[in-house]
Amino acid sequence: MDKGWGLALDCDPHISFNKPSSAPVLDSFFKIKKNLDVPDSVKMFPFPVTVSRRDDHASPSAADDNRVVVGEVDFFSDSKNIAVSDNRNDDDESKATCVTVKKENSYGEAAPRSSLHVNTGLHLLTANTGSDQSTVDDGVSSDVDDKRSKSELAQLQVELQRMNVENQRLRDMLSQVTNNYNALQMHLVALMQQQQQQQQQQQNHGTEANQEHEVVQVKPEEKKHEVVPRQFLDLGPSAETDEMSHSSSDERTRSATPLANMETASVKNSANQENSSFRDGKRIGREESPDSGSQGWNHSKVQKLNSPPSKGIDQSTEATMRKARVSVRARSEAPMITDGCQWRKYGQKMAKGNPCPRAYYRCTMAVGCPVRKQVQRCADDRTILITTYEGSHNHPLPPAAVAMASTTTAAASMLLSGSMSSADGLMNPNLLARAILPCSSSMATISASAPFPTVTLDLTHNPNSQQVLRPPTHLQVPFAGQPQNFASVTAPQLPQVFGQALYNQSKFSGLQLSQEMGSSQLHHQSQPQQLQPAQQPSLVDTVNAATAAITADPNFTAALAAAISSIISGANGNATTSNNNGNITNNTSNRN
DNA sequence: CGGCTTTGACCAGCGC
DNA sequence: GCGCTGGTCAAAGCCG
């Protein structure tokens, strides 16, 4: 009988997620993110509401039903199987959960259609049994069948309740993460303000910087959302203004404008790309490269063009601004991680100190897209794939690609912002780390020592082992979300690590906040610490279950990065996502 | 046949 | 100035 699947699935959700299609998982992942982002105005208290809902799941209200459906469906599936639940069950909650279970199974088992039928039967029985003993007896089914089905239904209900509780706990975790993030961001803004004030005092000659400071020196809480985004916006233009004023000679010089282009200079890029004649079979020599690679790897040429010391901008600042990279470390057997973009390999080199060659890829999803990436295996651990992104896409992207693009853009933007907002061209790495990945800061590594700042998203190490691999110049934060080896590690392995990491992260965030801030802003976050001790074991399990589904997808690297970046972007006034959109919009409008 | 990969060569920056 | 290294180009070959 097929009905066994439901129980098996409930008991071990990992199994059901072994073979998910990447897209649904990613979608679900992003939907979760969106749920986080959507309530921008209510950002500080989005989840407690949602979470509390689960506790009172005994009361089946209409509103509750809505939320339940959204939450359940978003997390595990993308379809509208609700239609399948044709049973007129009064218990809304159980109905919603049934839908969820069905979806899980559809992922895990290769029984898309048949499972639906089976489920329908179960639902009908569930409805009857769940509501009351008033079983509609056809007279056809025997008592034995009734009893069996009832017992199964009871088990199902128990499992469903358990899943509901787990879902609620997941939401708890998310809310905690969100809250911690918000608090961290506020902290970041405050620190940035302090830094900038100090620097402003120290160097009074900073003309353009003053405008920036004025903007920054607004006020506490609402600023948090406005200030940071505005910094990005202001920084870009200011940088460009400098660039243009200094070198109005040619377009290529603009390309020297570092990652500010990512945020604001997309118009120019589009113009450049519009002019660049990529169409004639191939690119027209290197002359065009600077255009296309304005934000890319062509720093050497850029440097050459910008090298004249006559520039007013500090050289070190420019060097810092010149390039910002986002490096993703992930365990993978695959030659490179799937990030949703189309890449063309244009070179390969043997890097010093690494027996594994470094491959150079260029985005080919659009003509003239400046985004490039390097793929290289870690010399120490060849199972670790290091993918370094640079540049910003100038074209629409599929969701999976938007994920990574948002990550790179967000991280680069933060780096750029830090560079720009700091007098000496280098922002405090600690601040950057927190700014870029406040929710999973332990995964973020910022290297400010490099010629170009690099953000490293480390998805490979346990918190314990992570410390070892880092050069001292890198900032380390004691938490890592580490889907171990996406390609080869079995699903059950993943959630443990990641779940623990998530727990640790939440815990860490709370501690850090309490230590560093200790301000009244964080009072509302005392909740996490209350929850932790009692819920720790089940939290891990809960997160494990959800993580199993997510991490089973080989694109999890991109998805995770996307989630992180999307959180960043959402907090930064949609700096990244909207940025991408903004780029596209600008390009379009510019062409017209 | 078009697109992609491979691979040797070229170029520029940087350190000694 | 020289050598090393990183990054890119582009011709040749491969593949669907």
PDB file of C-alpha atoms in Angstrom, chain A residues 47 103 157 178 201 207 218 291 314 334 423 447 486 514 549:
ATOM      1  CA  PHE A  47       8.431  36.964  13.408  1.00  0.00           C
ATOM      2  CA  LYS A 103       4.631  18.183  -1.217  1.00  0.00           C
ATOM      3  CA  GLN A 157      -1.720  13.938  12.965  1.00  0.00           C
ATOM      4  CA  THR A 178      16.346  38.828  11.817  1.00  0.00           C
ATOM      5  CA  GLN A 201      37.178  65.910  12.425  1.00  0.00           C
ATOM      6  CA  THR A 207      34.664  68.142   0.904  1.00  0.00           C
ATOM      7  CA  VAL A 218      20.822  61.585  11.180  1.00  0.00           C
ATOM      8  CA  ASP A 291      34.437  48.758 -21.335  1.00  0.00           C
ATOM      9  CA  ASP A 314      44.099  59.017  -2.731  1.00  0.00           C
ATOM     10  CA  ALA A 334      31.739  19.574  -9.333  1.00  0.00           C
ATOM     11  CA  ALA A 423      39.338  58.319   5.302  1.00  0.00           C
ATOM     12  CA  SER A 447      40.292  40.611   3.740  1.00  0.00           C
ATOM     13  CA  PHE A 486      27.188  19.601  -1.485  1.00  0.00           C
ATOM     14  CA  SER A 514      24.647  41.974  24.583  1.00  0.00           C
ATOM     15  CA  ALA A 549      15.711  19.974   2.288  1.00  0.00           C
TER      16      ALA A 549
END
